[in-house]
């Protein structure tokens, strides 16, 4: 088949993978699980100077049902852990997780009886951001890395969260 | 009016149960020998001596000593701008104190925290339950025989806890000790640490002299 530019005009032919992933990665709506100090830097990333909305994360929905990526920003205590897991379970597929900061990644400086040593003990994490707290630019870098990961996802891939 | 004068007046009011006020660096401490009368003493301190602000209540685990716990009340008065520290002892078998919530309402959450972390119950407390850990957590974390890493526990649908990997830590200084090497050992074994090292070190004579008189007066002498 030929491409007749006079007739077809602004038409792009591509694969479903590429198109769908392009839509998904450029509109990752975060679910901000802002638990502690990292939440302040998350707010800074959402404010005007570092503007996370440039990357498509226009809406920081506090509703898990309407979000794509959960940004766990802060210390996850054992008391809060089950609530984080429940909110993650309420997010619809496809969903991703960014563990922001040292406490969410590994428990941080709190090697103690009350702190969950890394949120990846209860939910699967896609991108970890180091820092205490990480600069807003580091969070934006993590978002860009997540976008690259989303772009590579094959369509119709079996998701590990879907029950067999 | 200086804090020491007010403390002397408080002692004059309850001579048998309140010790001589000790002063160290401008801070006045009195000890209460009968913990059951704490509410009465605190009510008098608030009404008659103007200590209308309870700054803090905290507890100390003297692991190895007989009255195992010491509960410390920090009082302050907006009128006379004076602080006072009130200490009482609670033994482990008893583990109970009357509440001071009726005197200062802020004591509610402070006493809940002491119950949560140390296990000391407060009689007549309006709502004595855990505040930092979850209800049903089986241990009292700030006791000296509880390891920093924590112990495993499981409450399905509520919370779970696992011991944290310490990797040779905790990297905190042991109190007392005559030189840096005793205070900051290269390797610490957390289970045996606080149990013998701290208790043993604090009882050594040279360590007690190094402390000076910062720990306040001893037990109340009754006439």
Coordinates of C-alpha atoms in Angstrom, one line a residue:
Chain A
X1 CA 0.0 0.0 0.0
X2 CA 1.3 3.4 -0.8
X3 CA 1.3 6.5 1.4
X4 CA -0.4 9.2 -0.5
X5 CA 0.4 12.3 1.5
X6 CA -2.3 14.4 -0.2
X7 CA -5.0 12.0 0.9
X8 CA -3.6 10.6 4.1
X9 CA -2.3 13.8 5.6
X10 CA -1.2 13.7 9.2
X11 CA -1.4 10.0 9.6
X12 CA 1.3 8.0 11.3
X13 CA 1.6 4.3 10.9
X14 CA 3.1 2.5 13.8
X15 CA 2.8 -0.5 16.0
X16 CA 0.3 -0.9 18.7
X17 CA 3.0 -1.4 21.3
X18 CA 4.7 1.8 20.5
X19 CA 1.6 3.9 20.3
X20 CA 0.0 2.5 23.5
X21 CA 3.3 2.8 25.5
X22 CA 3.7 6.3 24.2
X23 CA 0.3 7.3 25.5
X24 CA 0.9 5.6 28.8
X25 CA 4.4 7.0 29.5
X26 CA 3.4 10.5 28.7
X27 CA 0.5 10.6 31.0
X28 CA 1.7 8.8 34.1
X29 CA -0.7 10.1 36.8
X30 CA 1.0 9.7 40.2
X31 CA -0.6 8.4 43.4
X32 CA 1.5 10.3 45.9
X33 CA 2.0 8.1 48.9
X34 CA 3.7 10.9 50.8
X35 CA 4.5 9.6 54.2
X36 CA 7.3 11.7 55.6
X37 CA 9.9 14.3 54.6
X38 CA 10.3 13.0 51.0
X39 CA 6.7 14.2 50.5
X40 CA 8.0 17.8 50.8
X41 CA 10.4 17.2 48.0
X42 CA 7.6 15.5 46.1
X43 CA 5.5 18.7 46.6
X44 CA 8.5 20.7 45.4
X45 CA 8.7 18.5 42.3
X46 CA 5.0 19.2 41.7
X47 CA 5.3 23.0 42.2
X48 CA 6.3 25.5 39.5
X49 CA 10.1 25.4 39.6
X50 CA 10.6 21.7 39.0
X51 CA 7.2 21.0 37.5
X52 CA 6.4 17.4 37.3
X53 CA 3.4 18.3 35.0
X54 CA 5.9 18.8 32.1
X55 CA 6.3 15.1 32.0
X56 CA 2.6 14.3 31.9
X57 CA 2.1 13.8 35.6
X58 CA -0.4 16.6 35.5
X59 CA -2.7 15.3 38.1
X60 CA -1.5 14.1 41.5
X61 CA -4.6 12.1 42.2
X62 CA -5.0 11.0 45.8
X63 CA -7.3 8.4 44.5
X64 CA -5.6 5.1 43.7
X65 CA -8.4 4.1 41.3
X66 CA -7.4 7.0 39.0
X67 CA -3.7 6.8 39.0
X68 CA -0.9 4.9 37.2
X69 CA 2.2 5.2 39.3
X70 CA 2.5 5.2 43.1
X71 CA 5.3 7.3 44.4
X72 CA 6.1 6.0 47.9
X73 CA 7.8 9.1 49.4
X74 CA 8.8 8.6 53.0
X75 CA 9.3 6.1 55.8
X76 CA 7.0 3.1 55.7
X77 CA 6.4 1.9 59.2
X78 CA 5.1 -1.5 60.0
X79 CA 1.9 0.2 61.2
X80 CA 1.4 1.9 57.9
X81 CA 2.6 -1.0 55.7
X82 CA -0.8 -2.8 55.4
X83 CA -2.4 0.5 54.3
X84 CA 0.2 1.1 51.6
X85 CA -0.4 -2.5 50.4
X86 CA -4.2 -2.0 50.3
X87 CA -3.9 1.3 48.4
X88 CA -1.5 -0.5 45.9
X89 CA -4.0 -3.3 45.4
X90 CA -6.7 -0.8 44.6
X91 CA -4.8 0.7 41.7
X92 CA -5.9 -0.7 38.4
X93 CA -3.5 -2.3 35.9
X94 CA -1.1 -1.2 34.5
X95 CA 0.6 0.3 37.5
X96 CA 4.1 1.1 38.5
X97 CA 5.8 2.1 41.7
X98 CA 8.6 4.6 42.4
X99 CA 10.3 4.2 45.8
X100 CA 11.5 7.7 46.5
X101 CA 14.2 8.2 49.0
X102 CA 16.3 6.0 51.3
X103 CA 13.5 5.0 53.7
X104 CA 11.2 3.7 51.0
X105 CA 14.0 2.0 49.2
X106 CA 15.7 0.2 52.0
X107 CA 14.5 1.4 55.4
X108 CA 17.0 4.2 55.3
X109 CA 18.7 5.2 58.5
X110 CA 15.9 3.6 60.5
X111 CA 17.2 0.1 61.1
X112 CA 14.8 -0.5 63.9
X113 CA 11.8 -2.4 65.2
X114 CA 9.2 -0.1 63.8
X115 CA 10.3 0.6 60.2
X116 CA 9.7 -1.6 57.2
X117 CA 13.1 -2.2 55.6
X118 CA 12.1 -1.1 52.2
X119 CA 8.7 -0.9 50.6
X120 CA 9.7 -3.6 48.1
X121 CA 9.0 -6.1 50.9
X122 CA 5.3 -5.6 50.3
X123 CA 4.9 -4.2 46.8
X124 CA 6.9 -4.6 43.6
X125 CA 9.0 -1.5 42.9
X126 CA 10.1 -0.3 39.4
X127 CA 12.4 2.6 40.1
X128 CA 14.3 3.4 43.3
X129 CA 15.5 7.0 44.0
X130 CA 18.4 7.4 46.3
X131 CA 18.6 10.5 48.5
X132 CA 17.5 11.7 51.9
X133 CA 15.5 13.4 50.6
X134 CA 16.3 13.2 46.9
X135 CA 16.3 16.5 45.0
X136 CA 13.2 17.1 42.9
X137 CA 15.4 16.7 39.8
X138 CA 16.3 13.2 41.0
X139 CA 12.7 12.4 41.2
X140 CA 12.1 13.8 37.7
X141 CA 15.1 11.6 36.6
X142 CA 13.4 8.6 38.1
X143 CA 10.2 9.5 36.3
X144 CA 12.1 9.7 33.0
X145 CA 13.6 6.3 33.7
X146 CA 10.2 4.9 34.4
X147 CA 9.0 6.4 31.2
X148 CA 11.8 4.5 29.4
X149 CA 10.8 1.4 31.1
X150 CA 7.1 1.8 30.2
X151 CA 8.2 2.4 26.6
X152 CA 9.9 -0.9 26.5
X153 CA 7.0 -2.9 27.8
X154 CA 5.7 -5.4 25.3
X155 CA 2.0 -5.3 24.7
X156 CA -0.1 -8.2 26.0
X157 CA 2.7 -9.1 28.4
X158 CA 1.6 -11.3 31.2
X159 CA 1.6 -9.0 34.2
X160 CA 2.9 -10.6 37.5
X161 CA 0.0 -9.0 39.4
X162 CA -2.7 -10.7 37.3
X163 CA -4.0 -13.9 39.0
X164 CA -3.3 -16.9 36.8
Chain B
X1 CA 10.8 33.4 92.8
X2 CA 13.4 30.8 92.0
X3 CA 12.6 27.3 91.2
X4 CA 14.5 26.0 94.2
X5 CA 12.3 28.1 96.5
X6 CA 9.2 26.7 95.0
X7 CA 10.6 23.2 95.3
X8 CA 11.4 23.8 98.9
X9 CA 7.8 24.9 99.5
X10 CA 6.5 21.7 97.8
X11 CA 8.7 19.7 100.1
X12 CA 7.4 21.5 103.1
X13 CA 3.9 20.7 102.0
X14 CA 4.6 16.9 101.6
X15 CA 7.6 16.4 103.9
X16 CA 7.5 12.6 104.2
X17 CA 7.3 11.7 100.5
X18 CA 9.2 14.4 98.7
X19 CA 13.0 14.5 98.9
X20 CA 15.2 17.5 99.2
X21 CA 15.4 19.4 95.9
X22 CA 18.6 18.8 94.0
X23 CA 19.9 21.4 91.7
X24 CA 22.2 20.9 88.8
X25 CA 23.0 23.6 86.3
X26 CA 19.9 25.6 87.2
X27 CA 17.5 22.6 87.0
X28 CA 15.7 21.5 90.1
X29 CA 14.8 17.8 90.7
X30 CA 12.7 16.3 93.4
X31 CA 12.0 12.7 94.1
X32 CA 8.7 11.3 95.2
X33 CA 9.0 8.2 97.3
X34 CA 5.4 7.1 97.3
X35 CA 4.3 6.8 93.7
X36 CA 0.7 6.2 94.6
X37 CA 0.3 9.8 95.7
X38 CA 1.5 11.3 92.5
X39 CA -1.9 12.7 91.5
X40 CA -2.3 14.4 94.8
X41 CA 1.2 16.0 94.6
X42 CA 0.7 17.1 91.0
X43 CA -2.7 18.6 91.8
X44 CA -1.1 20.6 94.6
X45 CA 1.8 21.6 92.2
X46 CA -0.8 22.9 89.7
X47 CA -3.2 24.6 92.0
X48 CA -1.1 25.9 94.8
X49 CA 2.4 26.3 93.3
X50 CA 1.4 27.5 89.8
X51 CA 2.8 24.6 87.7
X52 CA 0.1 24.8 85.1
X53 CA 2.0 23.3 82.2
X54 CA 3.1 19.7 82.0
X55 CA 6.0 19.8 79.7
X56 CA 6.6 16.0 79.4
X57 CA 6.3 12.7 81.1
X58 CA 9.0 10.2 80.3
X59 CA 10.2 6.9 81.7
X60 CA 13.5 5.3 82.3
X61 CA 14.2 1.6 82.3
X62 CA 16.9 0.9 85.0
X63 CA 17.4 -2.6 83.9
X64 CA 19.1 -4.5 86.7
X65 CA 18.0 -2.2 89.5
X66 CA 15.1 -3.0 91.8
X67 CA 12.5 -0.4 91.2
X68 CA 12.9 -1.1 87.5
X69 CA 11.3 2.0 86.1
X70 CA 11.6 5.7 86.9
X71 CA 8.9 8.0 85.6
X72 CA 9.9 11.6 85.2
X73 CA 7.5 14.5 85.1
X74 CA 8.6 17.8 83.8
X75 CA 6.5 20.7 85.1
X76 CA 6.6 24.4 84.2
X77 CA 4.6 27.4 85.3
X78 CA 3.8 30.3 83.0
X79 CA 3.3 32.6 85.9
X80 CA 6.6 32.2 87.6
X81 CA 8.6 30.8 84.6
X82 CA 10.1 28.0 86.7
X83 CA 10.7 24.4 85.7
X84 CA 10.6 21.4 88.1
X85 CA 11.4 17.8 87.5
X86 CA 9.5 15.2 89.6
X87 CA 10.8 11.6 89.6
X88 CA 9.1 8.5 91.0
X89 CA 10.0 4.9 90.9
X90 CA 7.9 2.0 89.8
X91 CA 8.8 -1.6 90.3
X92 CA 8.4 -4.2 87.6
X93 CA 6.0 -6.4 89.6
X94 CA 3.7 -3.4 90.1
X95 CA 4.1 -1.6 86.7
X96 CA 1.3 0.7 87.6
X97 CA 0.8 4.3 88.5
X98 CA -2.2 6.6 89.0
X99 CA -2.8 8.8 86.1
X100 CA -2.3 12.6 86.2
X101 CA -4.8 13.2 83.3
X102 CA -7.2 14.7 85.8
X103 CA -4.6 17.4 86.6
X104 CA -3.3 18.1 83.1
X105 CA -5.3 16.8 80.1
X106 CA -2.1 16.6 78.0
X107 CA -0.9 13.7 80.1
X108 CA -3.3 11.5 78.1
X109 CA -1.0 10.9 75.2
X110 CA 2.2 11.0 77.2
X111 CA 0.9 8.2 79.4
X112 CA -0.2 6.3 76.4
X113 CA 3.3 6.5 74.9
X114 CA 4.8 5.3 78.2
X115 CA 2.4 2.4 78.3
X116 CA 3.2 1.6 74.7
X117 CA 7.0 1.8 75.0
X118 CA 7.6 0.7 78.5
X119 CA 4.6 -1.3 79.7
X120 CA 3.7 0.9 82.7
X121 CA 0.0 1.0 83.2
X122 CA -1.9 4.1 84.4
X123 CA -4.9 3.6 86.7
X124 CA -8.0 5.5 85.8
X125 CA -6.6 6.6 82.4
X126 CA -9.6 7.4 80.1
X127 CA -8.2 5.6 77.1
X128 CA -5.1 3.5 77.8
X129 CA -4.0 1.9 74.5
X130 CA -1.0 1.8 72.3
X131 CA -0.2 5.0 70.5
X132 CA 2.9 4.4 68.3
X133 CA 2.8 0.7 67.8
X134 CA -0.4 -1.1 66.8
X135 CA -2.8 -2.6 69.3
X136 CA -2.0 -6.2 69.8
X137 CA 1.8 -5.7 69.3
X138 CA 3.2 -8.1 71.9
X139 CA 6.3 -6.3 73.1
X140 CA 7.4 -3.1 74.8
X141 CA 10.1 -1.7 72.5
X142 CA 11.9 0.8 74.7
X143 CA 12.7 -1.6 77.5
X144 CA 16.4 -2.3 77.7
X145 CA 16.0 -6.0 77.0
X146 CA 14.3 -5.4 73.7
X147 CA 16.7 -5.3 70.8
X148 CA 16.9 -2.3 68.6
X149 CA 16.3 -4.5 65.5
X150 CA 13.0 -5.7 66.8
X151 CA 11.4 -9.1 67.1
X152 CA 9.2 -10.8 64.6
X153 CA 5.5 -10.6 65.2
X154 CA 2.5 -11.3 63.1
X155 CA -1.1 -10.0 63.3
X156 CA -2.8 -11.0 60.1
X157 CA -4.6 -8.1 58.4
X158 CA -3.2 -5.6 60.9
X159 CA 0.5 -5.5 60.8
X160 CA 3.6 -7.6 60.9
X161 CA 7.2 -6.9 62.0
X162 CA 10.5 -8.5 61.2
X163 CA 13.9 -7.9 62.8
X164 CA 15.9 -5.3 60.9
X165 CA 19.4 -6.2 59.6
X166 CA 21.8 -4.3 61.8
X167 CA 25.1 -5.3 60.2
X168 CA 27.2 -4.9 63.3
X169 CA 25.4 -1.9 64.6
X170 CA 23.7 -0.2 66.5
X171 CA 26.3 2.5 66.0
X172 CA 25.6 4.5 69.1
X173 CA 27.8 5.3 72.0
X174 CA 27.5 3.3 75.3
X175 CA 27.1 5.6 78.2
X176 CA 29.9 5.8 80.8
X177 CA 33.2 4.0 80.3
X178 CA 36.5 5.6 81.1
X179 CA 37.8 6.0 77.6
X180 CA 36.7 6.2 74.0
X181 CA 37.4 2.5 73.4
X182 CA 35.0 1.5 76.1
X183 CA 32.4 3.8 74.9
X184 CA 32.6 3.1 71.2
X185 CA 33.5 -0.6 70.8
X186 CA 34.3 -1.8 67.3
X187 CA 31.8 -4.7 67.4
X188 CA 28.6 -4.8 69.4
X189 CA 26.3 -7.8 69.9
X190 CA 23.0 -6.1 70.4
X191 CA 21.4 -8.9 72.5
X192 CA 23.9 -8.9 75.2
X193 CA 24.8 -5.2 74.9
X194 CA 22.4 -3.2 77.0
X195 CA 21.9 -6.1 79.4
X196 CA 25.3 -6.3 81.0
X197 CA 27.4 -3.6 79.6
X198 CA 25.4 -0.6 80.4
X199 CA 24.2 -1.9 83.8
X200 CA 27.8 -2.9 84.7
X201 CA 29.4 0.3 83.6
X202 CA 27.0 2.5 85.3
X203 CA 27.6 0.8 88.6
X204 CA 31.3 1.2 88.5
X205 CA 32.6 3.8 90.9
X206 CA 34.7 5.8 88.5
X207 CA 31.8 6.0 86.1
X208 CA 29.5 7.3 88.9
X209 CA 32.1 9.9 89.8
X210 CA 32.4 10.9 86.2
X211 CA 28.6 11.5 86.1
X212 CA 28.9 13.9 89.1
X213 CA 25.7 14.6 90.7
X214 CA 23.7 14.9 87.5
X215 CA 21.4 12.1 88.5
X216 CA 19.8 13.9 91.3
X217 CA 19.1 12.9 94.9
X218 CA 18.9 9.3 95.9
X219 CA 16.0 7.6 97.8
X220 CA 14.1 9.7 100.2
X221 CA 15.3 9.4 103.8
X222 CA 12.4 9.1 106.1
X223 CA 12.9 10.5 109.6

